[in-house]
PDB file of C-alpha atoms in Angstrom:
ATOM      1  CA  UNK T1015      18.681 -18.288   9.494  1.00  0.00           C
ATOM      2  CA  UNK T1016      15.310 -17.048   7.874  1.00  0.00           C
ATOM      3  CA  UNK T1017      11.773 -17.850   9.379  1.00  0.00           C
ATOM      4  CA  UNK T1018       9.897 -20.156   6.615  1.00  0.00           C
ATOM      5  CA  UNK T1019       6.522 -17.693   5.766  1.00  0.00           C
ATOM      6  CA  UNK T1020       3.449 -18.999   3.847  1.00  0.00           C
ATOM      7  CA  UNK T1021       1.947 -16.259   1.717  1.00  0.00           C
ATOM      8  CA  UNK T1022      -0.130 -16.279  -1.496  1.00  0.00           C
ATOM      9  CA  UNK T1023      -0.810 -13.155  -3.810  1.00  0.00           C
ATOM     10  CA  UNK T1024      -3.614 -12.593  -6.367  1.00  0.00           C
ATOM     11  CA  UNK T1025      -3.237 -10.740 -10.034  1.00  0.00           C
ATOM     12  CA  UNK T1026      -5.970  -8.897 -11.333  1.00  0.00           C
ATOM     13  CA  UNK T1027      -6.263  -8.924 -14.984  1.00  0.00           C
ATOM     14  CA  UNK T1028      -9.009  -5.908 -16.594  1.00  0.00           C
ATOM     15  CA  UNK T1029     -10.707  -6.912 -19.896  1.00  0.00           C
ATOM     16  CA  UNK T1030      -8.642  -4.831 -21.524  1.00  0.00           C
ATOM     17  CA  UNK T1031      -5.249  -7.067 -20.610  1.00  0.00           C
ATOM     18  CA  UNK T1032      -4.156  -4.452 -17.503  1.00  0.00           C
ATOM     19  CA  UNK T1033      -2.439  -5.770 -13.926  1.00  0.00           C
ATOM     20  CA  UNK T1034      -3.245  -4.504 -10.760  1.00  0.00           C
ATOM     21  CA  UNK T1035      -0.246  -4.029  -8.477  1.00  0.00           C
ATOM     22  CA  UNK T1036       1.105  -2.405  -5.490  1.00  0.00           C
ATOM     23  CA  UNK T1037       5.021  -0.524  -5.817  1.00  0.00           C
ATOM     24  CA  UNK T1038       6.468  -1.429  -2.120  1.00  0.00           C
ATOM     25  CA  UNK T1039       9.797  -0.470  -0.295  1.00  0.00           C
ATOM     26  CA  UNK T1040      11.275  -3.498   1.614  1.00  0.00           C
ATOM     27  CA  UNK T1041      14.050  -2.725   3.991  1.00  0.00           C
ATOM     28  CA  UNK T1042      15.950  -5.694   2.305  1.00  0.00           C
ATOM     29  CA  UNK T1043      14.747  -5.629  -1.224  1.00  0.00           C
ATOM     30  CA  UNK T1044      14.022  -2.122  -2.083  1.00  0.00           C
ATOM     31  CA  UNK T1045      11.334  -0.693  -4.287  1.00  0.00           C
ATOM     32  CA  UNK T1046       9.438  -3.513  -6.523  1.00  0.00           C
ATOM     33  CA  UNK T1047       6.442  -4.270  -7.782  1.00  0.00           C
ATOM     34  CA  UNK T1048       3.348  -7.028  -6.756  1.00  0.00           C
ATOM     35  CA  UNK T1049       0.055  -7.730  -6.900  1.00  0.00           C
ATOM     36  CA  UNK T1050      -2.412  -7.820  -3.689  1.00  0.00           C
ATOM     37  CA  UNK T1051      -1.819 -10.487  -1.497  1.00  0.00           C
ATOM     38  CA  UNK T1052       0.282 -11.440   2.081  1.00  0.00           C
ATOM     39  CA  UNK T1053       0.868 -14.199   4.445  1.00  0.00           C
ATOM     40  CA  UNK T1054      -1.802 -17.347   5.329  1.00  0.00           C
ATOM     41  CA  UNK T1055      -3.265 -17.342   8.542  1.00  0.00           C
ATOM     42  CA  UNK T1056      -2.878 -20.742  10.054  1.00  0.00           C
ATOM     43  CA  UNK T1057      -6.046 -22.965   9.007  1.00  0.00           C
ATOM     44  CA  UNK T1058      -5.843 -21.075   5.913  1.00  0.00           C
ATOM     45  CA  UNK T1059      -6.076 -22.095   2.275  1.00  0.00           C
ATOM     46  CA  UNK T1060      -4.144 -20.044  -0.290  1.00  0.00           C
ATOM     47  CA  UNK T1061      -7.325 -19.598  -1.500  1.00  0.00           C
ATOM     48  CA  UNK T1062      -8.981 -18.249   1.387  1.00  0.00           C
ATOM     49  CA  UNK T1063      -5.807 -15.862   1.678  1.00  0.00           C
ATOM     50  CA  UNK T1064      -6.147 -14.543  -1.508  1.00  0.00           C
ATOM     51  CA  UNK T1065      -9.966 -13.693  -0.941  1.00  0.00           C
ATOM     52  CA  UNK T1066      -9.062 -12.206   2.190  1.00  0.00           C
ATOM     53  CA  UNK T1067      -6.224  -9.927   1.424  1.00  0.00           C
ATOM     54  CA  UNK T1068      -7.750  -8.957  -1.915  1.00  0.00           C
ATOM     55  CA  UNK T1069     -10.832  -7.403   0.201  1.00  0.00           C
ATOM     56  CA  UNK T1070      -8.407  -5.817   3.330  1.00  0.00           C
ATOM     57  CA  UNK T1071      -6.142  -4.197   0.684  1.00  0.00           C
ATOM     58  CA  UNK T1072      -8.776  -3.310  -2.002  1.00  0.00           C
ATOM     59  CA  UNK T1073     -12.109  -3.883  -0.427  1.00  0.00           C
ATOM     60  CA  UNK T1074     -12.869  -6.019  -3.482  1.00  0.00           C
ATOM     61  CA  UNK T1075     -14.744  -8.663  -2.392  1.00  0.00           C
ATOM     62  CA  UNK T1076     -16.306  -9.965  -6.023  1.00  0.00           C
ATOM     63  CA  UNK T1077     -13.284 -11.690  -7.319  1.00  0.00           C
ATOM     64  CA  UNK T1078     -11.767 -15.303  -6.489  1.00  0.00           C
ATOM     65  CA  UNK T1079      -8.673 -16.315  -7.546  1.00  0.00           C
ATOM     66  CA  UNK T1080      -9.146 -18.983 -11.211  1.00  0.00           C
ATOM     67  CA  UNK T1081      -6.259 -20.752 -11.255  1.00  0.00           C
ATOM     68  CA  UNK T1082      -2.747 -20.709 -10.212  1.00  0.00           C
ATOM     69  CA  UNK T1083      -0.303 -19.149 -12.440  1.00  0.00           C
ATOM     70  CA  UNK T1084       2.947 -20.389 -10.190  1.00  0.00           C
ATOM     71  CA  UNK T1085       5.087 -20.597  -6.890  1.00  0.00           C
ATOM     72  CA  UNK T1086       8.138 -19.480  -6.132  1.00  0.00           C
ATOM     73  CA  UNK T1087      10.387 -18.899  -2.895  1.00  0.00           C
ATOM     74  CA  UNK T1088      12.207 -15.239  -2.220  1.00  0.00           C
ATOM     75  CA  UNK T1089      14.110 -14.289   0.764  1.00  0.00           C
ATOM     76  CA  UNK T1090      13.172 -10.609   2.107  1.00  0.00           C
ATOM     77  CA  UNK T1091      12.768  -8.953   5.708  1.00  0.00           C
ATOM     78  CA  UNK T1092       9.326  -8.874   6.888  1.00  0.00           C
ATOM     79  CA  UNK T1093       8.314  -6.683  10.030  1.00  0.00           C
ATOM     80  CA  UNK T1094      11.827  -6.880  11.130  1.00  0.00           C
ATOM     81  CA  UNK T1095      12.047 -10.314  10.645  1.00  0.00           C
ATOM     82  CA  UNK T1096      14.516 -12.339   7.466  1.00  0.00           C
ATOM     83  CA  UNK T1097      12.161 -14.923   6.053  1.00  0.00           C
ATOM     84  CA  UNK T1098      12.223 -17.076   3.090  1.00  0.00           C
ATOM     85  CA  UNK T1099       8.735 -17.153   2.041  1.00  0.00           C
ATOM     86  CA  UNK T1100       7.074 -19.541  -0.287  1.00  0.00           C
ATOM     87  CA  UNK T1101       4.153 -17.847  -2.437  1.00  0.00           C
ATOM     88  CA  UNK T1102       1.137 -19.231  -4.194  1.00  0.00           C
ATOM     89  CA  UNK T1103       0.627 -16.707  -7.175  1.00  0.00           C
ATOM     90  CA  UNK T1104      -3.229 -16.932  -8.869  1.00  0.00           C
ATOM     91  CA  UNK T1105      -4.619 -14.930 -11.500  1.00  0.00           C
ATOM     92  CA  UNK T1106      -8.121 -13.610 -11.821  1.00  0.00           C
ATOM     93  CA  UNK T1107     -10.289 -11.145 -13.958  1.00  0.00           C
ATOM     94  CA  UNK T1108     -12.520  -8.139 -13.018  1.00  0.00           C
ATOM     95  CA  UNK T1109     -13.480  -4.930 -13.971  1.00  0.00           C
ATOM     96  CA  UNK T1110     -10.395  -1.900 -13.810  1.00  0.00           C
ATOM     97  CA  UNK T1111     -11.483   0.327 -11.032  1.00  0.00           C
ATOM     98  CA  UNK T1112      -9.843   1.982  -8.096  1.00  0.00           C
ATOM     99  CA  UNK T1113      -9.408   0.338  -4.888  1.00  0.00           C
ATOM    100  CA  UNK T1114     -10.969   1.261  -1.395  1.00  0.00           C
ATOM    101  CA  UNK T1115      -8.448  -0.254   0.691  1.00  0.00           C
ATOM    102  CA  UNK T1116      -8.228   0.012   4.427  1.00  0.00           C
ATOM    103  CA  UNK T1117      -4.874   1.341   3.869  1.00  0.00           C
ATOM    104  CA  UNK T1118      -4.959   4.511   1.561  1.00  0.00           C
ATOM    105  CA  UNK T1119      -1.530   5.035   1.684  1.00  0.00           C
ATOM    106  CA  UNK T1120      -0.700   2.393  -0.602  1.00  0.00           C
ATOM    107  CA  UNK T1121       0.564   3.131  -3.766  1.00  0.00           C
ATOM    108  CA  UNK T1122      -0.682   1.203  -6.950  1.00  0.00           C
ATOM    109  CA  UNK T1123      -1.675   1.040 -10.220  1.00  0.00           C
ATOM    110  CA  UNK T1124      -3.241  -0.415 -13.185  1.00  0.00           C
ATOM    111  CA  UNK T1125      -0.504  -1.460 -15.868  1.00  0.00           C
ATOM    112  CA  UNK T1126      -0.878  -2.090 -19.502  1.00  0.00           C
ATOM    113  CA  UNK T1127       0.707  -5.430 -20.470  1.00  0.00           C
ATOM    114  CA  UNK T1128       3.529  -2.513 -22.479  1.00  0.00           C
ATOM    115  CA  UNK T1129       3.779  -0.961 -19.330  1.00  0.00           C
ATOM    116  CA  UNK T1130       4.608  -4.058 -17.211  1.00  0.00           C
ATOM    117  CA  UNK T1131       7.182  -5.396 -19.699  1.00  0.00           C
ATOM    118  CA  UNK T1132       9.020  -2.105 -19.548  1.00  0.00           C
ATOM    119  CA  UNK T1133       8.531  -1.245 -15.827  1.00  0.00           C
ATOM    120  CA  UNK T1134      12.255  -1.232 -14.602  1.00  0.00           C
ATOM    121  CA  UNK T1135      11.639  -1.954 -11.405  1.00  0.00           C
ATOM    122  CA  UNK T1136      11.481  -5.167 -10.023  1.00  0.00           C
ATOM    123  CA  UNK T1137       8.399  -7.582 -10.368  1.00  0.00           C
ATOM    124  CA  UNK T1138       7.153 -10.327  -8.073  1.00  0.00           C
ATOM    125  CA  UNK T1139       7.158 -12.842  -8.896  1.00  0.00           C
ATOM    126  CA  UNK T1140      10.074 -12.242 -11.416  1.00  0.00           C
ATOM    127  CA  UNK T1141       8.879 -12.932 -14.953  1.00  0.00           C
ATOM    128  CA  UNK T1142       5.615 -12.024 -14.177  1.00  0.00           C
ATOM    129  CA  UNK T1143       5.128 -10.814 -18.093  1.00  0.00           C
ATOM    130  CA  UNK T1144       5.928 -13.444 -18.973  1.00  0.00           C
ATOM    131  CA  UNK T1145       4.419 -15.877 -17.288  1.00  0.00           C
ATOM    132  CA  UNK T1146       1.120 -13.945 -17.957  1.00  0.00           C
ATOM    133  CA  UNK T1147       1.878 -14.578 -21.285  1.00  0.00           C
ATOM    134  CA  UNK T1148       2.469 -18.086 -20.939  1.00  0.00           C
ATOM    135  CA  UNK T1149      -0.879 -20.069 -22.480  1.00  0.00           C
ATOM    136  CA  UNK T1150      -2.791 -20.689 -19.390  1.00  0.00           C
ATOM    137  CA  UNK T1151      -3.585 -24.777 -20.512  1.00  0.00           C
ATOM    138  CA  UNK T1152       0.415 -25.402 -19.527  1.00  0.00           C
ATOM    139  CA  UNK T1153      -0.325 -25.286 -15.898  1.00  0.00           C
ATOM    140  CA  UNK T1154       1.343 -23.377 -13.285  1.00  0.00           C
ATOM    141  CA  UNK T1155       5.239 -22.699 -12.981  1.00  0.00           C
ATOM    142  CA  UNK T1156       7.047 -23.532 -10.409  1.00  0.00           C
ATOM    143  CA  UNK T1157       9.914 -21.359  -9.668  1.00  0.00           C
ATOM    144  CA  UNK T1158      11.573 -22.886  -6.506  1.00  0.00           C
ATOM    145  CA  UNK T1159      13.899 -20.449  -4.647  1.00  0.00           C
ATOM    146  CA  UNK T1160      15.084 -17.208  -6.778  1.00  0.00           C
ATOM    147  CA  UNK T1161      17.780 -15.837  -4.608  1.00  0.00           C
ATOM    148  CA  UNK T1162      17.853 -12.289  -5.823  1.00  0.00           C
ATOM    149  CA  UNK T1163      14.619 -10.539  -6.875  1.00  0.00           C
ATOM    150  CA  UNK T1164      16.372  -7.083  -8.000  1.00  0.00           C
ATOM    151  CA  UNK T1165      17.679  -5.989 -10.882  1.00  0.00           C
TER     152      UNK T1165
END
């Protein structure tokens, strides 16, 4: 049995066509790839998530999330804890500059679209090239449940 989770992430686009993403070790998952973002408080938009964990992990607090890009469902361990979480995955632009997160330790980067196609480590969401790719009038994807998330 997995705990059902809420969560909604945030990609930051630079003029220049770069991503902004964290490289995390899960317990469950391994090493992969994803942009800011975690879990909704209850009362919480996705919206309101995104705005908040974009400031607690970067201490950007200029951006807001433009539209959705998709959803999707992934199973993983969190704090211990098997969940199945359901994400709301928006897409922004802003300026490429460093972060000054609460949390220094994090490891990220700014990646070229090139770089990003040709990462070789898992992405979430999965297809996230492509779907960055995808002309932005077709609305967001929905992915439903993707069952395995590495390679």
């Amino acid at each position: 049995m997995r705990t059902p989770r809420q969560a909604a992430r945030i990609v930051v686009l630079s003029p220049d066509g770069s991503v902004f993403l964290f490289r995390e070790n899960n317990v469950e998952v391994g090493i992969h790839w994803l942009p800011p973002g975690g879990g909704i408080d209850p009362g919480e938009s996705p919206e309101e998530c995104v705005r908040r964990e974009l400031r607690e992990e970067t201490g950007w607090t200029d951006l807001a999330p433009q539209r959705l890009l998709c959803t999707w469902e992934h199973d993983f361990t969190y704090q211990g804890v098997p969940v199945r979480q359901h994400e709301h995955i928006y897409v922004t632009t802003g300026p490429r500059r460093d972060p000054v997160p609460e949390y220094p330790a994090a490891r990220w980067q700014w990646l070229s679209p090139q770089a990003l196609a040709t990462l070789g480590e898992p992405l979430w969401p999965p297809l996230l090239p492509a779907l960055l790719a995808a002309e932005p009038t077709t609305g967001p994807v929905h992915m439903g449940l993707v069952e395995q998330v590495i390679g």
